[in-house]
CSV table of C-alpha atoms in Angstrom, one decimal:
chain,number,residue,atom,x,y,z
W,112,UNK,CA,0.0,0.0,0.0
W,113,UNK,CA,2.8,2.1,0.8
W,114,UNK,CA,3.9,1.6,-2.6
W,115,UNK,CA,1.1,3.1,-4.5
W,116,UNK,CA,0.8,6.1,-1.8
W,117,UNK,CA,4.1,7.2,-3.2
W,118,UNK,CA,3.0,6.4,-7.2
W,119,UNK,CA,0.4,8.6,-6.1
W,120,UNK,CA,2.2,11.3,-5.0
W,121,UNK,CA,4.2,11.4,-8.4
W,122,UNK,CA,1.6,11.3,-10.3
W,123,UNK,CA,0.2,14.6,-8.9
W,124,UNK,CA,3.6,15.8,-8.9
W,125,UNK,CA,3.7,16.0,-12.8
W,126,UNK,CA,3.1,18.2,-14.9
W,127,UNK,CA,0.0,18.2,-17.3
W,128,UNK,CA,2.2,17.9,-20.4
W,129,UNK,CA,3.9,14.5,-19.2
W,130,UNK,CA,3.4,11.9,-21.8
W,131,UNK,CA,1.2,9.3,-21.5
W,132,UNK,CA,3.8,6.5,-21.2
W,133,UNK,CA,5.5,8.3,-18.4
W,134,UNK,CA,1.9,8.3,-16.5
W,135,UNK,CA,1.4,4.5,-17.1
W,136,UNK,CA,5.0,3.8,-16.3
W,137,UNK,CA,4.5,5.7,-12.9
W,138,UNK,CA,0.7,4.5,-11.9
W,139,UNK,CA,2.0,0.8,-11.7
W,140,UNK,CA,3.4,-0.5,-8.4
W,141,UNK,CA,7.2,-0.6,-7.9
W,142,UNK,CA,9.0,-4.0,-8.8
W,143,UNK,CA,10.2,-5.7,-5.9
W,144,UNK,CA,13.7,-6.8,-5.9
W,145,UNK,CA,14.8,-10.3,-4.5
W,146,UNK,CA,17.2,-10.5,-1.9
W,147,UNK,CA,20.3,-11.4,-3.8
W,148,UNK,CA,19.2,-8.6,-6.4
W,149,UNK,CA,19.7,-6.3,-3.6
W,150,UNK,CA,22.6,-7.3,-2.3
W,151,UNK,CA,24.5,-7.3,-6.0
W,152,UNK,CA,22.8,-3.4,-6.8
W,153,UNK,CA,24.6,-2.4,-3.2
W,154,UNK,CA,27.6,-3.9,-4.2
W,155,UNK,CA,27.8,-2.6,-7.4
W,156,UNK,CA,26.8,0.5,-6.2
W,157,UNK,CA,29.7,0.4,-4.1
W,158,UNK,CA,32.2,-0.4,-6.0
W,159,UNK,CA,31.3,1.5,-9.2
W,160,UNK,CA,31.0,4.8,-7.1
W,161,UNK,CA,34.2,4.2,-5.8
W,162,UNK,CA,35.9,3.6,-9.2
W,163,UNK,CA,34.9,6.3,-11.4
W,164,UNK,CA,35.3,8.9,-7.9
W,165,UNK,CA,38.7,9.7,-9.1
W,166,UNK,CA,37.4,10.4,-12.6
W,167,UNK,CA,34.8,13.1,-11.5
W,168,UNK,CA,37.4,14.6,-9.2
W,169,UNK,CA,39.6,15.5,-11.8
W,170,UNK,CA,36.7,17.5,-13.5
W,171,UNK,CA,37.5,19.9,-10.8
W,172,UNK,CA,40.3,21.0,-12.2
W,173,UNK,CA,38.6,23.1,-14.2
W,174,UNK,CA,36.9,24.9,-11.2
W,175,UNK,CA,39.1,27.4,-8.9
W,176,UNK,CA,40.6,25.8,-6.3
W,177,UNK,CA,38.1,22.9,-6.7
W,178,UNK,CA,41.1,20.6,-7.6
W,179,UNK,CA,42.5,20.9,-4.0
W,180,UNK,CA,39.9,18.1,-3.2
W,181,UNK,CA,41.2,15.9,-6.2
W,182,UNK,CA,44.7,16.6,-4.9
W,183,UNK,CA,43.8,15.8,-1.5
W,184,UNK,CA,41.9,12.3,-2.4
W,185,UNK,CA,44.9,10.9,-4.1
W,186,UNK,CA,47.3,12.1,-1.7
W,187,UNK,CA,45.1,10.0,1.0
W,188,UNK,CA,45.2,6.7,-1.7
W,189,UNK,CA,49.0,7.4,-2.1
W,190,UNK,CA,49.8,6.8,1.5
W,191,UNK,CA,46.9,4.0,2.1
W,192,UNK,CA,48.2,2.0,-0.8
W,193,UNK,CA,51.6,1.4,0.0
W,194,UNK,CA,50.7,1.1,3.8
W,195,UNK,CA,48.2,-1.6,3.2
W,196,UNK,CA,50.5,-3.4,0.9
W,197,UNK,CA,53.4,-4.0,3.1
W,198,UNK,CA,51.6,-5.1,5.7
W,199,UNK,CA,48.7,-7.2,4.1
W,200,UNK,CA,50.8,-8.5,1.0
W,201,UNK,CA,54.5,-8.3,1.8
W,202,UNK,CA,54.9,-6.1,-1.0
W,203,UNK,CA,56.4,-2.6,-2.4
W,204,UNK,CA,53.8,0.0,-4.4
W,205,UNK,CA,54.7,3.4,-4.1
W,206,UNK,CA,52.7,5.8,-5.7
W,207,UNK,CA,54.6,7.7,-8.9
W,208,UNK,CA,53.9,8.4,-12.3
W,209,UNK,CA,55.4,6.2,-14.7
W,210,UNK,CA,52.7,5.4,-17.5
W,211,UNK,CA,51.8,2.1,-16.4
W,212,UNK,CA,48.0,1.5,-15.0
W,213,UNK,CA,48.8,-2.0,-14.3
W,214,UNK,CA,51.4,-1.0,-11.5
W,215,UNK,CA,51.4,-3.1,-7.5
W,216,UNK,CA,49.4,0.5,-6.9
W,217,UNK,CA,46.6,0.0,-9.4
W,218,UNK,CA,46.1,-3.7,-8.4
W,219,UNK,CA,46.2,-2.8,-4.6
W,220,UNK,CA,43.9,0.2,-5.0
W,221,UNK,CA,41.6,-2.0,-6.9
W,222,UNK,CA,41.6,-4.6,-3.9
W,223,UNK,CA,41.4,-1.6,-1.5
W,224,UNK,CA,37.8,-0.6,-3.4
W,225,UNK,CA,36.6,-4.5,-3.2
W,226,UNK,CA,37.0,-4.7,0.5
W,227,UNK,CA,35.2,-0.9,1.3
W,228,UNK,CA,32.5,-1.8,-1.8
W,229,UNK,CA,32.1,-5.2,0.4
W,230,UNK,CA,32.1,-3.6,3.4
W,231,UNK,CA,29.5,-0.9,2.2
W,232,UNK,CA,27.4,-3.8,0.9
W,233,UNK,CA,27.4,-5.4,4.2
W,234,UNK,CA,26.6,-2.3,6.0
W,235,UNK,CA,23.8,-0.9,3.8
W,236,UNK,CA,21.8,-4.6,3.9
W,237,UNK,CA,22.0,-4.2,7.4
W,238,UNK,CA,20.4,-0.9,7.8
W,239,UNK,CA,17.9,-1.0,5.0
W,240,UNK,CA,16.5,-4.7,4.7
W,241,UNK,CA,13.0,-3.5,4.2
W,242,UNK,CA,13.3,-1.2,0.4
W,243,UNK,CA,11.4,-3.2,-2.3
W,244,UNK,CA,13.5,-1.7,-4.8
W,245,UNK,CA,16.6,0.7,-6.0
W,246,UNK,CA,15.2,1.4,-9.5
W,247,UNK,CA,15.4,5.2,-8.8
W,248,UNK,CA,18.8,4.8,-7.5
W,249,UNK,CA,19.8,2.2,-10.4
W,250,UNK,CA,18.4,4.6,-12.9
W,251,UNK,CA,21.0,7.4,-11.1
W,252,UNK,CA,24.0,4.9,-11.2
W,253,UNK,CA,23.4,4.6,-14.7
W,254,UNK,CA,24.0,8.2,-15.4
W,255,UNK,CA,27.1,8.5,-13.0
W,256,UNK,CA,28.4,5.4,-15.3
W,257,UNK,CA,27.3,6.8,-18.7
W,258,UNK,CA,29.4,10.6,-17.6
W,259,UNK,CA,32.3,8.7,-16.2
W,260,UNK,CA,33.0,6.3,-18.9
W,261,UNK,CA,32.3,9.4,-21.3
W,262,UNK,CA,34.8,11.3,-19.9
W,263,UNK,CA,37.5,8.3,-20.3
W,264,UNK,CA,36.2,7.9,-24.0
W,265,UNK,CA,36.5,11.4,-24.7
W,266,UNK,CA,40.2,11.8,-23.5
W,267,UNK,CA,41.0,8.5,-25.3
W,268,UNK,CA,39.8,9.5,-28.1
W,269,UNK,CA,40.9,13.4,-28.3
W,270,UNK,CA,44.6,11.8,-27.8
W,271,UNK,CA,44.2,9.9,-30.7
W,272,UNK,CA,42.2,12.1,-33.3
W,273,UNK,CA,44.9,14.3,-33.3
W,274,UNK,CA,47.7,11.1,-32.6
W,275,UNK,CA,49.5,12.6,-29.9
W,276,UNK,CA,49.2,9.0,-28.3
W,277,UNK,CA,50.9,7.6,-30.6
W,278,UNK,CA,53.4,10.0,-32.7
W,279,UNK,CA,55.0,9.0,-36.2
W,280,UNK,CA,57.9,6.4,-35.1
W,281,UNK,CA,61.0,8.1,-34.3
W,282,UNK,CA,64.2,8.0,-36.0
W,283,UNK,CA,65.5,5.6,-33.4
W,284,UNK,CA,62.5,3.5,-33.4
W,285,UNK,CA,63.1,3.1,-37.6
W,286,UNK,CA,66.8,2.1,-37.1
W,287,UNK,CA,65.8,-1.1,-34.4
W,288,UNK,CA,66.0,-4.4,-35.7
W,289,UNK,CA,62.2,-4.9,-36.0
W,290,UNK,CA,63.2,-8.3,-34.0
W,291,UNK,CA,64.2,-6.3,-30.8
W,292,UNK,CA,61.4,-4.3,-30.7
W,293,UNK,CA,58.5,-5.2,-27.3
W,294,UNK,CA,55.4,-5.9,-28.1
W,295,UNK,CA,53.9,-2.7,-26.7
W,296,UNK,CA,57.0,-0.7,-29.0
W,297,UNK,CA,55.7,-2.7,-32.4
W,298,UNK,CA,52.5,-1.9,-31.1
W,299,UNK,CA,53.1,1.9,-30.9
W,300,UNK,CA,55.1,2.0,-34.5
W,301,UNK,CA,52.2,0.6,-36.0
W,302,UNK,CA,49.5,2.4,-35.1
W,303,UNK,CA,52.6,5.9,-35.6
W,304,UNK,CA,52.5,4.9,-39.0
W,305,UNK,CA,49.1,5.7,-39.8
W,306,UNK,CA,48.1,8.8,-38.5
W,307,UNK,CA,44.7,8.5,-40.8
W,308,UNK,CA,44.5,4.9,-39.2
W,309,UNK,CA,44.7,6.3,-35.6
W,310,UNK,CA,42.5,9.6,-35.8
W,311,UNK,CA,39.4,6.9,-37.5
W,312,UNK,CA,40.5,4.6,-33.8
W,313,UNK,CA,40.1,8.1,-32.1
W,314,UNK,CA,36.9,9.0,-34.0
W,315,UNK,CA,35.5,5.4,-33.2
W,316,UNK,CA,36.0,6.0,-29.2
W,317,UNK,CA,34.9,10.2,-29.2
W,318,UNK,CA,31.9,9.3,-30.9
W,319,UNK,CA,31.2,6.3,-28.5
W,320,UNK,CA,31.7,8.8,-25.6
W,321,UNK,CA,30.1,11.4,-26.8
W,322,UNK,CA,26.9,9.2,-27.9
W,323,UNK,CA,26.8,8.5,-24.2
W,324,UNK,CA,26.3,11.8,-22.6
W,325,UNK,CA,22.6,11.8,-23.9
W,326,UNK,CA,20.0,9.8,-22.6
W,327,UNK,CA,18.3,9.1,-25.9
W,328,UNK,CA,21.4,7.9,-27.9
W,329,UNK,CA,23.1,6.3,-24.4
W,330,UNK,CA,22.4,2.8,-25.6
W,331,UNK,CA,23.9,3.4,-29.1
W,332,UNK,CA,26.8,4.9,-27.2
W,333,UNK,CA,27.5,2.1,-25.0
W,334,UNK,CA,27.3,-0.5,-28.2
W,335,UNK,CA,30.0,1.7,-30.1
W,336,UNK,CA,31.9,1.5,-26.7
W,337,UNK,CA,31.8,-2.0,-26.9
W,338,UNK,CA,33.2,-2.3,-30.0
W,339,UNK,CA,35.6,-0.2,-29.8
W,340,UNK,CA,36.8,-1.3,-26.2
W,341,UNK,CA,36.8,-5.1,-27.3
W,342,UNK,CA,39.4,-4.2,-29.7
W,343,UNK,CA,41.1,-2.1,-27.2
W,344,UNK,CA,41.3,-4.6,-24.2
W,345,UNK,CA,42.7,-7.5,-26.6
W,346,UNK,CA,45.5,-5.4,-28.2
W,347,UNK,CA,46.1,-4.2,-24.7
W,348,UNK,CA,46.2,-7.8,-23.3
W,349,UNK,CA,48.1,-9.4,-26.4
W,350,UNK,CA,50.6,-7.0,-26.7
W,351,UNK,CA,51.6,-6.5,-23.4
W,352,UNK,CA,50.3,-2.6,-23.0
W,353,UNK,CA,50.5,-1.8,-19.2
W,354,UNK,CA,46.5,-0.4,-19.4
W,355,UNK,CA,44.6,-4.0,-19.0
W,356,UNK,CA,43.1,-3.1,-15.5
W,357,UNK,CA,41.6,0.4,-16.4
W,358,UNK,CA,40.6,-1.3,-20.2
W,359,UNK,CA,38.9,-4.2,-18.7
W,360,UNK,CA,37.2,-1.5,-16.2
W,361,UNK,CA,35.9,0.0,-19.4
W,362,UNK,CA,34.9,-2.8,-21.5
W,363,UNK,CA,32.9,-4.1,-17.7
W,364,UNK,CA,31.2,-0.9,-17.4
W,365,UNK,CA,29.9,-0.1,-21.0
W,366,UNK,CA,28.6,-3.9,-20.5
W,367,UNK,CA,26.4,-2.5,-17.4
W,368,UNK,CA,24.9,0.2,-19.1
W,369,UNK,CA,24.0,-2.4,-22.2
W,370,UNK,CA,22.9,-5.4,-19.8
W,371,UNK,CA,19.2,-4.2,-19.2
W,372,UNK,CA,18.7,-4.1,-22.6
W,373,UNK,CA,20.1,-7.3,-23.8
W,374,UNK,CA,17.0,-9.7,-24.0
W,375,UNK,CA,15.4,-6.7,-26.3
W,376,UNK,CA,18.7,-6.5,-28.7
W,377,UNK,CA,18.3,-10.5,-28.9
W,378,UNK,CA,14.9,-10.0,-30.1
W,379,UNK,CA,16.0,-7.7,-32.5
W,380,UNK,CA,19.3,-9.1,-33.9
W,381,UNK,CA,19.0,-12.8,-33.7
W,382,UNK,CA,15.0,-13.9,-33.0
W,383,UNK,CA,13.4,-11.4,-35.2
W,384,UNK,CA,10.9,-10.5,-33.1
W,385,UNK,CA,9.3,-7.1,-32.2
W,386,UNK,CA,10.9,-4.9,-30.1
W,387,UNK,CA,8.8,-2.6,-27.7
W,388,UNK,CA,9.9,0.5,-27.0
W,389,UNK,CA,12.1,0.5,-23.7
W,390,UNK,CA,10.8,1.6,-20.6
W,391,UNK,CA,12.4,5.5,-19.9
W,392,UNK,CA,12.3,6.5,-16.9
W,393,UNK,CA,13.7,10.0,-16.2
W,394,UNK,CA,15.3,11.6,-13.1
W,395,UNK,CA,13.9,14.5,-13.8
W,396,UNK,CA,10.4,14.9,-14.0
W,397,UNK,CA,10.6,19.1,-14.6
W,398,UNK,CA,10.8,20.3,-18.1
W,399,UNK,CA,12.7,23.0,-17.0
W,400,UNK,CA,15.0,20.8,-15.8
W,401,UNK,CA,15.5,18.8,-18.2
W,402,UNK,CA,16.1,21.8,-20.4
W,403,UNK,CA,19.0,22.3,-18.3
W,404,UNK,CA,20.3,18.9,-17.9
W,405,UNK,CA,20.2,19.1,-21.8
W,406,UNK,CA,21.8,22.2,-22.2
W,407,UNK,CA,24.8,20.6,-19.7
W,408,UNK,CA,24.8,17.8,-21.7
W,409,UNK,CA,25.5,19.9,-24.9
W,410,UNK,CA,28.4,22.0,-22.9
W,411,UNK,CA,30.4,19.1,-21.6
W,412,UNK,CA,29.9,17.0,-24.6
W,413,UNK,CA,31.1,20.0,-26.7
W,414,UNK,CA,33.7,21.9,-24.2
W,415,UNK,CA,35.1,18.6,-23.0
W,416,UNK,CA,35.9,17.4,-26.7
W,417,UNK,CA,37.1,20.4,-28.2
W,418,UNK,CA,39.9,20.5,-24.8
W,419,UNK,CA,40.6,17.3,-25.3
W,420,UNK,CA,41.4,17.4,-29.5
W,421,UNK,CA,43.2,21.2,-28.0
W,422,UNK,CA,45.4,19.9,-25.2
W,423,UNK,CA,46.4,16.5,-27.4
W,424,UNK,CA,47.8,19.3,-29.9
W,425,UNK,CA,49.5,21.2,-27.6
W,426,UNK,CA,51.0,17.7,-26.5
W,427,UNK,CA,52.4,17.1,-30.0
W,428,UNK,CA,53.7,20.7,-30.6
W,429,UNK,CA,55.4,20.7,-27.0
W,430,UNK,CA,57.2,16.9,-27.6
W,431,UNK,CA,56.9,15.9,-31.0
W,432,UNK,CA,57.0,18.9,-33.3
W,433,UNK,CA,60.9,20.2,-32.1
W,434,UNK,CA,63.5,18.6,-33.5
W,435,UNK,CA,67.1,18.3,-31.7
W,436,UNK,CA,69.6,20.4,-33.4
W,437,UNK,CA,71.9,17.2,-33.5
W,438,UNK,CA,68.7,15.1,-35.4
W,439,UNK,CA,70.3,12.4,-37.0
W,440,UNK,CA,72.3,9.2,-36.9
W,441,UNK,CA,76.3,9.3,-35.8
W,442,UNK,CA,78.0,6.4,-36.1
W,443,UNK,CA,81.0,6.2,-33.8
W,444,UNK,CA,84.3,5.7,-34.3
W,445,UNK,CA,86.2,5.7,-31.7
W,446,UNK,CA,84.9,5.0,-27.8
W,447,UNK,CA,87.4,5.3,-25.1
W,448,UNK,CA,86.5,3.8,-21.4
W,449,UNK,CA,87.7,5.2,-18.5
W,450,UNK,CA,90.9,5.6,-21.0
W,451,UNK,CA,91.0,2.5,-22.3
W,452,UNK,CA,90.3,1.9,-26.0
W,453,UNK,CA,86.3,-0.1,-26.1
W,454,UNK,CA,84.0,-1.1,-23.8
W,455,UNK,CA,85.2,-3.3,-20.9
W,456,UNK,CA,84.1,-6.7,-20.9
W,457,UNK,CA,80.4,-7.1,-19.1
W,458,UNK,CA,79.6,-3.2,-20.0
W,459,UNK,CA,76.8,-4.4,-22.3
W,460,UNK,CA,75.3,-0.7,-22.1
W,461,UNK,CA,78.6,1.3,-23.1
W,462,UNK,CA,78.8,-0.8,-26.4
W,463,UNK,CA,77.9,1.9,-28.6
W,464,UNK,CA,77.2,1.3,-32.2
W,465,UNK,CA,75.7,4.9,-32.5
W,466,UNK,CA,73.8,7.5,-30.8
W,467,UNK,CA,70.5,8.8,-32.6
W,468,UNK,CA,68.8,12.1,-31.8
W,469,UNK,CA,65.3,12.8,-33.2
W,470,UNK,CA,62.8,14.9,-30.8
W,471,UNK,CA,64.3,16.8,-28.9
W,472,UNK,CA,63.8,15.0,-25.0
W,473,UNK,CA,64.9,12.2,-26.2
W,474,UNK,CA,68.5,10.1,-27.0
W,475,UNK,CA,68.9,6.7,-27.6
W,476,UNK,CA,71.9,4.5,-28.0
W,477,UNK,CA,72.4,1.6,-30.6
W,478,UNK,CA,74.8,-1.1,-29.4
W,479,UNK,CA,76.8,-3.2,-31.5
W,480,UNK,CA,74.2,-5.9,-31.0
W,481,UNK,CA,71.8,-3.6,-32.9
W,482,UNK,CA,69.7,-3.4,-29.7
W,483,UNK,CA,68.5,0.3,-28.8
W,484,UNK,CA,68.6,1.5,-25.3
W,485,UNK,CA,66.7,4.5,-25.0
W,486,UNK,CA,66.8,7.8,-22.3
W,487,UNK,CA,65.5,11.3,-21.6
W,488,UNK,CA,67.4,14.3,-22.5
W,489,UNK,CA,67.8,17.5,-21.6
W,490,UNK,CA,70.4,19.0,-24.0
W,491,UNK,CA,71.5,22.7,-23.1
W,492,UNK,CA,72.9,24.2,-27.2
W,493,UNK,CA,74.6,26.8,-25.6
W,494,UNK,CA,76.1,25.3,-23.0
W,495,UNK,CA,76.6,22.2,-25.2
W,496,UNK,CA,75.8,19.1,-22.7
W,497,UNK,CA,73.4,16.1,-22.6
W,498,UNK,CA,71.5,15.5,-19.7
W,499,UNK,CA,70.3,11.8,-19.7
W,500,UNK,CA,68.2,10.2,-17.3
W,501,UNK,CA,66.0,6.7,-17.2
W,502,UNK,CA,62.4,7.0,-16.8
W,503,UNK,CA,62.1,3.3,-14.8
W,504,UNK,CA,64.9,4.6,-12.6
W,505,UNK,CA,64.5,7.9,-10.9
W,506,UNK,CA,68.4,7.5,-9.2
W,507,UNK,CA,70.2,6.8,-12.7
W,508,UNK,CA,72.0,10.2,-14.3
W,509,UNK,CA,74.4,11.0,-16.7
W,510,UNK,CA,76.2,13.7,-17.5
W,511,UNK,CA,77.6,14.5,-21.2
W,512,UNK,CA,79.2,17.3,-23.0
W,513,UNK,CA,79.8,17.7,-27.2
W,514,UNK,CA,81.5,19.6,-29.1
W,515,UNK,CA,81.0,19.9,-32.8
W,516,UNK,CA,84.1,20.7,-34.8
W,517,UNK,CA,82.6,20.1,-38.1
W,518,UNK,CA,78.7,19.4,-39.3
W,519,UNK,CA,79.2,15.7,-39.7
W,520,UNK,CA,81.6,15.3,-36.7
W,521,UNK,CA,80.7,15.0,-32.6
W,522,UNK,CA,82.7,14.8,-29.8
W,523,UNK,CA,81.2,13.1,-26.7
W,524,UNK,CA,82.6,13.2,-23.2
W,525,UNK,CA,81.1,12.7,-19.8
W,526,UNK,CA,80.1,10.2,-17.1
W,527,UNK,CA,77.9,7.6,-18.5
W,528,UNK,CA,76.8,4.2,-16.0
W,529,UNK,CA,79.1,5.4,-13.6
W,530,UNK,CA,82.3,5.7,-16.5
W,531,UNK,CA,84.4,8.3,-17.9
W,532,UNK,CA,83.5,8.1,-21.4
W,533,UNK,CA,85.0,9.7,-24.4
W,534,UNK,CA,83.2,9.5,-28.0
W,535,UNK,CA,84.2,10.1,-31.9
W,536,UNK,CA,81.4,10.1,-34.0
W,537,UNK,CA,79.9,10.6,-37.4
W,538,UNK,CA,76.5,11.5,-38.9
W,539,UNK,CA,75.3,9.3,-41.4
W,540,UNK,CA,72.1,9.5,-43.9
W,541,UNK,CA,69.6,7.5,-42.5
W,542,UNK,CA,68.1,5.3,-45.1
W,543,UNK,CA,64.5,6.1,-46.7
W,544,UNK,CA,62.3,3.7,-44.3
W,545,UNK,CA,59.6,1.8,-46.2
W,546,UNK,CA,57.5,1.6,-43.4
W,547,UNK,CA,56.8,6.0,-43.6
W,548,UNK,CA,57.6,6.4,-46.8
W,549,UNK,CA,55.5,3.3,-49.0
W,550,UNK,CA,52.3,5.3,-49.0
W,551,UNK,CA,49.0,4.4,-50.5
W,552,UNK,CA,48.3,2.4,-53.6
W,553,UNK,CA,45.2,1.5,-55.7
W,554,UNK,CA,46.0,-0.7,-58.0
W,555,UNK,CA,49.2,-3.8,-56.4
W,556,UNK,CA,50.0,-6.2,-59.0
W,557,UNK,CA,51.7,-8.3,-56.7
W,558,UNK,CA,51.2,-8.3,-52.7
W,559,UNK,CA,54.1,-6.1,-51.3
W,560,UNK,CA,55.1,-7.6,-48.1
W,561,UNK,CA,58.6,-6.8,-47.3
């Protein structure tokens, strides 16, 4: 009875112009969820909220001094996480940037949100045994999904529309025996070598995200997601990319917002059968304030994407548009160890073949084995030195100078793994690579697969 009191009271809460579906929808009594239902919502609930927190919090950033709070939540996750995993799993995870979401951190802060999400659970059946239902609350967890998996989608896919994720292959990547390349590095040269190939990857995953941020094309969105995740979380799984928990996360949660629906896309896809219109509830039962929820909608989708297409731009024009003023390949001819002539015996890393410049942060080394070693650089033209450090090792530094007596001539001194090194090089002309420079073709007599 209690029930239909409150169907009641909404009905005579709405407006005269609600449609006559809506009224229906709203007159009948409110499902009532089993027990285990219940239970799996609150989990869910839980554990979703807790997920995508850190996603909303960065929004923030664009509000003044509303990113404190963002700032603040991690820093609390940054000394949690390594706490609990000493203690609980014997392990190391401190909290750093190095490009990897798949780091002890991420898998410990993932735990971490399983045992509060169960904890919550446990809690929440406790005090609130009696509801029927959650449907209002389900309907609002499927919006808080739809915005935070739209948000991902639309970075994703701004980073790759203008391919700032994944730059043409350097100079050093051309020159590496395509044998010695990882996975993830062949992964990353191939989709570098098709810019056209990688904005039409970023278009697939904005338009996915976008699609989401309105309730009418939401469904549509999510099955584009799909798609375009399924593709993501395999090449991401078979090639080793360090992104499988916060891909899998994705692919999970565009499968939520697609699961009600799934007995109705059966009937339409594979049993032929006729498809009623899905039921549509709405949050917001004001026209005015749907007018307003629609006009946000509009904004973010709009704002968000053009910042995103803007800030993967000024990504590519800040570390892959300069080029180093020593850009090329120099052979060397002459290495001196701690003055001896050559590489000691063991010093697998000071058995330089050549040094290549390309972009301007960054140096690599090719050793006589043809493998490439590659490190950040910092090179100061007026001062003439190379500053070289490792991004997987925060304590490793070296120190370089050069001199340049002639255009095709480079002297290299300095302290390198802990050596005195000295260095007499020469630039070569890198060959004409087929894989940047084959372009496209119509009409192939024969396959060409070199």
């Amino acid at each position: 009875m209690a029930v239909l009191d409150r169907s009641m009271t909404t009905l005579q809460e709405l407006p005269v112009s609600t449609p006559v579906e809506e009224v229906k929808a709203l007159s009948l009594p409110a499902p009532v969820w089993g027990p285990v239902r219940k239970v799996l919502f609150r989990f869910a609930f839980s554990y979703l909220v807790l997920y995508l927190l850190e996603t909303f919090l960065g929004l923030l950033d664009f509000l003044p001094f509303a990113g404190i709070v963002g700032e603040k939540y991690q820093e609390a996750w940054a000394a949690a996480v390594p706490w609990i995993a000493r203690h609980l799993f014997h392990a190391e995870a401190p909290f750093r940037f190095t490009g990897s979401g798949d780091s002890m951190f991420g898998w410990v802060l993932v735990f971490c949100y399983l045992i509060l999400a169960a904890i919550s659970t446990l809690v929440w059946t406790l005090v609130d045994r009696k509801r029927p239902n959650y449907a209002r609350l389900y309907e609002g967890l499927k919006v808080y999904v739809r915005f935070g998996l739209a948000t991902t989608m639309i970075v994703y896919g701004g980073l790759k529309i203008v391919p700032s994720q994944f730059p043409r292959p350097s100079l050093d990547r051309l020159m590496q025996p395509f044998g010695d390349a990882s996975p993830m590095g062949l992964l990353w040269t191939f989709m570098g070598a098709s810019p056209i190939y990688t904005s039409f990857a970023g278009l697939t995953e904005w338009l996915g995200g976008v699609l989401l941020v309105f309730r009418r094309t939401a469904l549509l969105g999510a099955l584009v997601c799909i798609c375009a995740l399924t593709n993501v979380v395999m090449l991401n799984y078979c090639y080793d990319v360090p992104v499988k928990l916060l891909s899998t996360h994705l692919l999970a949660l565009a499968i939520f917002l697609v699961a009600p629906d799934l007995r109705r896309l059966a009937n339409l896809f594979v049993l032929n059968r006729p498809v009623p219109p899905a039921p549509d509830p709405r949050l917001l039962r004001r026209r005015w304030l749907r007018r307003v929820a629609l006009a946000f909608q509009v904004l973010f989708a709009v704002g968000y994407s053009i910042y995103m297409i803007h800030s993967a731009q000024v990504q590519i024009d800040t570390y892959y548009s300069g080029r180093s003023p020593l850009r090329g390949a120099w052979n060397v001819d002459e290495l001196q160890v701690d003055g001896q002539p050559g590489p000691p015996p063991g010093a697998e890393t000071l058995q330089w073949k050549r040094l290549i410049f390309d972009y301007t942060g960054t140096i690599a080394t090719q050793l006589t084995s043809d493998s490439r070693r590659r490190y950040a650089l910092k090179l100061d033209e007026a001062k003439k030195t190379l500053a070289l450090t490792k991004r997987d090792d925060a304590t490793w530094k070296s120190a370089l100078s050069y001199r340049r007596p002639a255009p095709d001539r480079l002297l290299v001194e300095g302290t390198f793994d802990g050596r005195k090194v000295r260095a007499s090089l020469h630039r070569i002309e890198p060959p004409k690579f087929l894989l940047v420079t084959r372009g496209f073709h119509w009409i192939n007599e024969f396959p060409f697969n070199r």
